[in-house]
XYZ file of C-alpha atoms in Angstrom:
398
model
C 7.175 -30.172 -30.959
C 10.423 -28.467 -32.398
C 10.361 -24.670 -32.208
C 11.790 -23.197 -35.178
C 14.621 -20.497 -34.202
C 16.708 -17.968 -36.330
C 19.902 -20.069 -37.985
C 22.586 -18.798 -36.150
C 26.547 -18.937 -35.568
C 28.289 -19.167 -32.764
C 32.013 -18.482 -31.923
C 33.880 -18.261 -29.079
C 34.188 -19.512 -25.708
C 30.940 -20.819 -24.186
C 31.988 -18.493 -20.853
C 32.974 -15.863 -22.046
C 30.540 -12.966 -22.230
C 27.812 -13.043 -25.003
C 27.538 -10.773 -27.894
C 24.783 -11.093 -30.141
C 25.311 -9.643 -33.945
C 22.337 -8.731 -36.272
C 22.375 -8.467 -40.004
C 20.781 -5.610 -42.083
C 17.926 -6.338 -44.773
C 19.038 -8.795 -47.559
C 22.367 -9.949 -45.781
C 22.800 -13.135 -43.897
C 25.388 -13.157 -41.124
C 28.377 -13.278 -43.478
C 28.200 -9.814 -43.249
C 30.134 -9.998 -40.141
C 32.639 -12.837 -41.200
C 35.507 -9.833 -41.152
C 34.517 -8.362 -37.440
C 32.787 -11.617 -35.748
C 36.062 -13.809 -35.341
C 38.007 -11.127 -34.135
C 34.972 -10.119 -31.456
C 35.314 -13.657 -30.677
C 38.640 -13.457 -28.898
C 36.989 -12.086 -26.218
C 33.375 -12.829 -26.202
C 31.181 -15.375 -27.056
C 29.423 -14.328 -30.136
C 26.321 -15.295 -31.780
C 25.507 -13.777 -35.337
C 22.000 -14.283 -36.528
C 20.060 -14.500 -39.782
C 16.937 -12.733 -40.564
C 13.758 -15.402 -41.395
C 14.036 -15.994 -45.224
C 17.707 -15.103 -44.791
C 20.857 -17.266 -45.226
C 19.626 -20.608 -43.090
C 16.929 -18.551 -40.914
C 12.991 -20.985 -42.112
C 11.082 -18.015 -44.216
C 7.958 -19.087 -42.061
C 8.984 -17.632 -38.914
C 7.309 -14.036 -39.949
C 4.783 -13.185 -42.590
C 2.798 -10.118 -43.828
C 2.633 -7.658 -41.224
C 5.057 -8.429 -39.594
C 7.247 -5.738 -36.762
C 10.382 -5.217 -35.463
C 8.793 -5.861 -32.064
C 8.661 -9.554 -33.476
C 11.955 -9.995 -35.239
C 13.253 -9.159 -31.243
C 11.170 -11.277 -29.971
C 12.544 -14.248 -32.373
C 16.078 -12.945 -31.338
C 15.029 -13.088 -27.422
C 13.894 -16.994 -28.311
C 17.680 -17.481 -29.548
C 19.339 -16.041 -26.440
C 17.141 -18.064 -23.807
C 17.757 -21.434 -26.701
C 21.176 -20.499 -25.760
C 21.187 -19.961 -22.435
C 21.705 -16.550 -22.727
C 19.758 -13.740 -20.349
C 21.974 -10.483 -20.986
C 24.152 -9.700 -23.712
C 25.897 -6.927 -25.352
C 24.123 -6.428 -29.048
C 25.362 -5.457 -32.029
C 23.021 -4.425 -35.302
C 23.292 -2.895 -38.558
C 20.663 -1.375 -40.272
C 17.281 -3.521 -39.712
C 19.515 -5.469 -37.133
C 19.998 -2.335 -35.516
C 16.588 -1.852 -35.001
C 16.504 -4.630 -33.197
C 18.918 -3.732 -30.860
C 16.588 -0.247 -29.901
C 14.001 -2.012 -29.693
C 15.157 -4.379 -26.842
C 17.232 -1.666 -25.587
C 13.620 -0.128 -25.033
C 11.100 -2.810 -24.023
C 13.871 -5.278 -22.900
C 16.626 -3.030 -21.214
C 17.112 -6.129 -18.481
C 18.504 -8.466 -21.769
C 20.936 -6.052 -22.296
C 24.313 -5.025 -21.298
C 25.487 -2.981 -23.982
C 23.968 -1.804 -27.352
C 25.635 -1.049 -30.993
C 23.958 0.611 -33.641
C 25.413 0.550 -36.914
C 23.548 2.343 -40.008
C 20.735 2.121 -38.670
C 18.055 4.526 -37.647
C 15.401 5.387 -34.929
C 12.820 5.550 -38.255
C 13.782 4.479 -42.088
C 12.232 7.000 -43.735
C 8.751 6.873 -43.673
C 6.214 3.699 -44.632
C 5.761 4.472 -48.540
C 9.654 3.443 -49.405
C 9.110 0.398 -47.963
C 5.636 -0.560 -48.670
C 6.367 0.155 -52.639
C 9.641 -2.265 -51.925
C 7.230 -4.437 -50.361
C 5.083 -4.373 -52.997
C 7.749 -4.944 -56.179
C 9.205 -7.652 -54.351
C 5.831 -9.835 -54.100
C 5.466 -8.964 -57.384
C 9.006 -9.619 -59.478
C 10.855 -11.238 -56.635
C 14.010 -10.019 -55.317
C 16.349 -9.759 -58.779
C 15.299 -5.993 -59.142
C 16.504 -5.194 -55.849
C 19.567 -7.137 -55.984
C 20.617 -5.111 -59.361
C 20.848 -2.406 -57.208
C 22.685 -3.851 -54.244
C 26.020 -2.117 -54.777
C 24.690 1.351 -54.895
C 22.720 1.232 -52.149
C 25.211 -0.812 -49.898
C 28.474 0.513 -50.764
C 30.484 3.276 -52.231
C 31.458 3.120 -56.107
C 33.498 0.455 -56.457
C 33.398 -1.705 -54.012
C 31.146 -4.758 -53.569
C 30.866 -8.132 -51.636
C 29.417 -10.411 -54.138
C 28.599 -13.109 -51.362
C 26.559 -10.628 -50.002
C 24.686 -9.840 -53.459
C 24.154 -13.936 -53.777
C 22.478 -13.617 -50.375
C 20.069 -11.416 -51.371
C 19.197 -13.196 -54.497
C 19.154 -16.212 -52.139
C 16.851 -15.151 -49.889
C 12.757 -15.625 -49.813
C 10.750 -12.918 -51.308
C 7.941 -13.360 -49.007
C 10.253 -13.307 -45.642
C 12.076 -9.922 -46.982
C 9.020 -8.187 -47.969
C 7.904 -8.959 -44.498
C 11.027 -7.324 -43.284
C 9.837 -4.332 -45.177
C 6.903 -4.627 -43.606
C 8.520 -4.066 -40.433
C 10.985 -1.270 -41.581
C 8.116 0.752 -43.030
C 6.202 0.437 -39.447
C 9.296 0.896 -37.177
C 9.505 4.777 -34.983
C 11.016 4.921 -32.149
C 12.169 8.177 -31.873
C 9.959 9.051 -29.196
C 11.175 6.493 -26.781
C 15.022 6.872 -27.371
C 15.231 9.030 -24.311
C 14.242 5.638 -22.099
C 17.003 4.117 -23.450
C 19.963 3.853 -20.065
C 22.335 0.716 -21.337
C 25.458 2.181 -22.848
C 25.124 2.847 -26.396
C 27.517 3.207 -29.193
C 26.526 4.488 -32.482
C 28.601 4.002 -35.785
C 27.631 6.007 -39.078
C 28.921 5.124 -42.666
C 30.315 9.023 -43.826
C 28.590 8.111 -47.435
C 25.610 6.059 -46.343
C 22.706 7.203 -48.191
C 20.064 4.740 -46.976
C 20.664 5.895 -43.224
C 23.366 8.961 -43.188
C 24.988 10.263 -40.041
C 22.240 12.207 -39.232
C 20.114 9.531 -38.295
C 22.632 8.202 -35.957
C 23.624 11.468 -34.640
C 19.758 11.777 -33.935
C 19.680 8.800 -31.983
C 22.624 10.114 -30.365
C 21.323 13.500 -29.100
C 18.359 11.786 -27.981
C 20.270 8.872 -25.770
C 22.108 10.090 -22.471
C 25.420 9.278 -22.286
C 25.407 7.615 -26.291
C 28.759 7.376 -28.221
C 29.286 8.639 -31.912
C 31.754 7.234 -34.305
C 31.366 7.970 -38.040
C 33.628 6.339 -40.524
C 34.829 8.001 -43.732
C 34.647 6.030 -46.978
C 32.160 3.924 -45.905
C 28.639 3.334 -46.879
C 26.102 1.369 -45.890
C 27.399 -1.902 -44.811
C 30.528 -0.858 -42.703
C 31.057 -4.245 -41.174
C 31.828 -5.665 -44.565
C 33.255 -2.622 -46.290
C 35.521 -0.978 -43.630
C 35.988 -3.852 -41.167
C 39.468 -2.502 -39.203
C 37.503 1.010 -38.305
C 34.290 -1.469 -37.144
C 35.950 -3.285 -35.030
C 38.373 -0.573 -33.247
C 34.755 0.852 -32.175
C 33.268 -1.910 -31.201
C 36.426 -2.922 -28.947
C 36.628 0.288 -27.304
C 33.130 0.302 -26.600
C 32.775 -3.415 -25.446
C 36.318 -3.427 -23.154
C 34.087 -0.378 -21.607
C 31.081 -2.292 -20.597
C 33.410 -4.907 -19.312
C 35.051 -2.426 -17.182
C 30.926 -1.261 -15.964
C 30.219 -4.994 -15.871
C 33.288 -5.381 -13.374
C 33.236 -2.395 -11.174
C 29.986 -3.588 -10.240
C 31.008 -7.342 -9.517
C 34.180 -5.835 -7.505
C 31.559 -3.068 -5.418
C 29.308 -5.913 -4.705
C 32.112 -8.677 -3.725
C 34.601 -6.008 -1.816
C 32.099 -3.274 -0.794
C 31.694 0.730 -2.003
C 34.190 1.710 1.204
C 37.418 -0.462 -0.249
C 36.840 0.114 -3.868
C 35.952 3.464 -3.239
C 39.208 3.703 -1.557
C 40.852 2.029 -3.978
C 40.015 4.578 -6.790
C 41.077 7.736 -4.439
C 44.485 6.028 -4.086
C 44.677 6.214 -7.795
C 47.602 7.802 -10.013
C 48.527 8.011 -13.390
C 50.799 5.520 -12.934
C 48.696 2.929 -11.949
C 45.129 4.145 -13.889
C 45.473 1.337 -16.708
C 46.258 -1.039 -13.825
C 43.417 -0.285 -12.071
C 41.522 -0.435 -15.686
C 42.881 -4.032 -16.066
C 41.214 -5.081 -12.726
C 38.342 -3.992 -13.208
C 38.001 -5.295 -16.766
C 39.729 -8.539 -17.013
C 39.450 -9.847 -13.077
C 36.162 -8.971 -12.010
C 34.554 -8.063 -15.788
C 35.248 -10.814 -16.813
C 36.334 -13.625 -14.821
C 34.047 -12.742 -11.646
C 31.225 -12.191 -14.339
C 31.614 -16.044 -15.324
C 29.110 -17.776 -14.378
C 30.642 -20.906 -14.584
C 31.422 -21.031 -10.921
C 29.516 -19.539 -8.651
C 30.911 -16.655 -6.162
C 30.880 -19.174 -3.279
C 33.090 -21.429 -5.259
C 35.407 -18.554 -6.463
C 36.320 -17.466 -2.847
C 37.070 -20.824 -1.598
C 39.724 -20.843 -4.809
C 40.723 -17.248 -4.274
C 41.054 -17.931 -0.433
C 43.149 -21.125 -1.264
C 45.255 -19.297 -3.616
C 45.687 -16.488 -1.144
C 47.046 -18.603 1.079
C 49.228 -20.779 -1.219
C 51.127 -17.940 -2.075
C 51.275 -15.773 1.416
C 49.218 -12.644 0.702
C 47.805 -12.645 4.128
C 47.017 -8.922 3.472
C 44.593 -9.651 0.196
C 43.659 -12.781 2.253
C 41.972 -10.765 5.252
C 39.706 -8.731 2.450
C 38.832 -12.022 0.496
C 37.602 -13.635 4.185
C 35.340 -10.622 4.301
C 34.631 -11.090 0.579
C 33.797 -14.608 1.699
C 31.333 -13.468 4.009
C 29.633 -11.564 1.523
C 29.475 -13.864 -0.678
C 27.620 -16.149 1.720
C 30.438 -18.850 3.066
C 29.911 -19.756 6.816
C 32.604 -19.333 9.546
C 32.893 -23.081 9.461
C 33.180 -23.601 5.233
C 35.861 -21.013 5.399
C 37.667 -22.825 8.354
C 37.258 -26.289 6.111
C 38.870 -24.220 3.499
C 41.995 -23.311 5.620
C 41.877 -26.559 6.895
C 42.221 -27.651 2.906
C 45.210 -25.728 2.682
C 46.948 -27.316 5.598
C 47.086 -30.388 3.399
C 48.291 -28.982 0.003
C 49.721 -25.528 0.726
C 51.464 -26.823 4.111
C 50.777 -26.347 7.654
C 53.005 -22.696 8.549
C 50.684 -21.412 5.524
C 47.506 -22.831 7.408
C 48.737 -21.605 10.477
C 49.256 -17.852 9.343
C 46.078 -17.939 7.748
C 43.792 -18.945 10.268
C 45.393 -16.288 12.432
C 44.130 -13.847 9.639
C 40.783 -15.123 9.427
C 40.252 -15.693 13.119
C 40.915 -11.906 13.686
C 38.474 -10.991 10.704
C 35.780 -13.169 11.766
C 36.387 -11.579 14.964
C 35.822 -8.098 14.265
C 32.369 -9.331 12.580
C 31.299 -10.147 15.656
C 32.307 -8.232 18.233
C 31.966 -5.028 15.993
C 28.735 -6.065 13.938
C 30.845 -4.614 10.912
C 31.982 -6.116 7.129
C 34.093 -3.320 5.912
C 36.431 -4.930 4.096
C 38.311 -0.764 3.676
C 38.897 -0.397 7.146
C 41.603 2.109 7.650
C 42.181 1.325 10.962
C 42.017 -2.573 10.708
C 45.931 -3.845 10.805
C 45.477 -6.644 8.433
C 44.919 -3.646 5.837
C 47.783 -1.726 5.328
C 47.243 1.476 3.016
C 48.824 0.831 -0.326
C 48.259 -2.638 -0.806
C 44.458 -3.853 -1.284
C 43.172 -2.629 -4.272
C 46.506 -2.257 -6.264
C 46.559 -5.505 -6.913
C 44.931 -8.036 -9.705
C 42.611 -9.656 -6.532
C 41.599 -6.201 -5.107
């Protein structure tokens, strides 16, 4: 049997990390075709149409239905994908979405975006009465007043109006449905992943207020309000979208990273490595943790195993027998055997030459060593000689 998902995009490399975008009400995921290929750059990103939206089957929700089981359709995406944490990104229903995980599903999650959206949508009767006129006359009456409600005077997307006189009556009065149900407000204090909210200045379905609510309410939250833009920022103001979004993504990274580098190098040499920190080497330090371990120790292409046998190898390919000594301790940690880090040297003898082999077995004869004789894996040692202050944790490995 085929299990029906969402319809669904996806751009980006397959290893890079996953970002998962979700529309508002009567949009399909074109409403991210200005933000989602520049996202894409960095992380691989999967925009996703509401059922009875764009490609999504109409059939996947009905009467009734809840926000609780638009995530839960989302959720049935990521794991079709391969996916078990992402950073999300939501506007207006989608956004929804996102606090909803973010509170029942906070282990899916790395990092959350809420975009005119709200922790309520105003009460059920709005939406029950849109409910209502829709099963009656269909969607044209709503899509006559698409414009106002989605942008400011002026402006419109008219793909985005043909989507919503596209779509399946019975699917969006369902998402109605859901909208009229959906308060969260009490459990926004729960909420711990990092959180960026975005507010349209002239939004008048869900104002800044709503988002600065949210934002109060969330420890440690982020809010960025846009002039000039209404409902729909993605589509209407898509620069000022995506400067947000970068600066709040490249920050998770940075989270995602320190912890890689804490768990592969240990508290005491990162630790160390942030005290020797200037000015003049801050965005350095920034890059390491972001690009090196945020994102290529995060990949889980490889394994960590397999990525200190490389590192090791390149270590010693290129003589930096001081980074080498922390990466046999990294080694260690990352579960490789006296024996499978010998083989490795032992690899190197044959493509990186034998006075590199040499030198580096010296280095991780003395580390191995110290293991056992001391019964310690501090890979910040002050007092070990194969780390010399100044030099691990300055660098692109450390």
């Amino acid at each position: 049997m085929t299990v029906k998902l969402l319809n669904h995009r996806t751009e980006g490399s397959a290893t890079a990390p996953p970002l998962l975008l979700g529309p508002s009400l009567g949009t399909s995921y074109a409403l991210w075709d200005k933000v989602a290929p520049e996202l894409s750059v960095t992380h691989r990103v999967v925009r996703w149409d509401l059922p009875g939206h764009g490609g999504s089957p109409a059939g996947l929700i009905g009467p009734g239905a809840t926000v609780a089981d638009l995530a839960a359709l989302v959720l049935e995406l990521a794991d079709s994908l391969g996916i078990e944490r992402c950073s999300y990104a939501g506007v207006s229903l989608g956004g929804a979405v996102g606090l909803h995980l973010a509170v029942h599903h906070p282990e899916r999650l790395s990092s959350l975006a809420v975009i005119c959206s709200s922790a309520h949508f105003n009460g059920s009767k709005p939406w029950e009465e849109r409910a209502e006129l829709v099963r009656r006359e269909g969607l044209a009456p709503i899509a006559a007043t698409a414009d106002t409600r989605w942008f400011t005077a002026g402006f419109t997307v008219p793909e985005l109006v043909e989507d919503l006189r596209g779509a399946d009556a019975e699917a969006y009065a369902a998402c109605c449905d859901a909208l009229a149900a959906f308060d969260i407000r009490d459990r926004l204090a729960s909420i711990t992943v990092p959180t960026l909210l975005i507010a349209g200045r002239e939004d008048p379905a869900t104002p800044p207020a709503h988002l600065r609510e949210i934002a109060d309410a969330v420890q440690g939250a982020a809010l960025v309000e846009i002039p000039g833009a209404s409902h729909l920022a993605p589509a209407q103001c898509p620069e000022a979208v995506l400067t947000a979004l970068r600066a709040h993504l490249s920050a998770g990274g940075a989270r995602r990273g320190m912890e890689v580098r804490r768990q592969v190098l240990g508290d005491e040499h990162v630790d160390r490595a942030q005290a020797r920190q200037s000015p003049f080497t801050a965005r350095f330090q920034d890059f390491i943790s972001r690009y090196a371990w945020g994102e290529i120790w995060t990949d889980t292409t490889l394994t960590r195993r397999e990525r200190s046998m490389i590192t090791l190898t390149a270590l010693v390919a290129h003589g930096h027998y001081d980074e080498l000594a922390m990466h046999v301790r990294a080694a260690r940690r990352n579960g490789l055997t006296p024996e499978e880090i010998g083989a490795v040297l032992l690899q190197t003898a044959v493509y990186c030459g034998v006075p590199a082999a040499n030198s580096a077995f010296a280095v991780a004869q003395r580390i191995l060593a110290e293991e056992i004789t001391d019964n310690r894996n501090n890979p910040d040692n002050p007092d070990n000689p194969d780390n010399p202050a100044g030099t691990e944790g300055d660098s692109p490995s450390g």
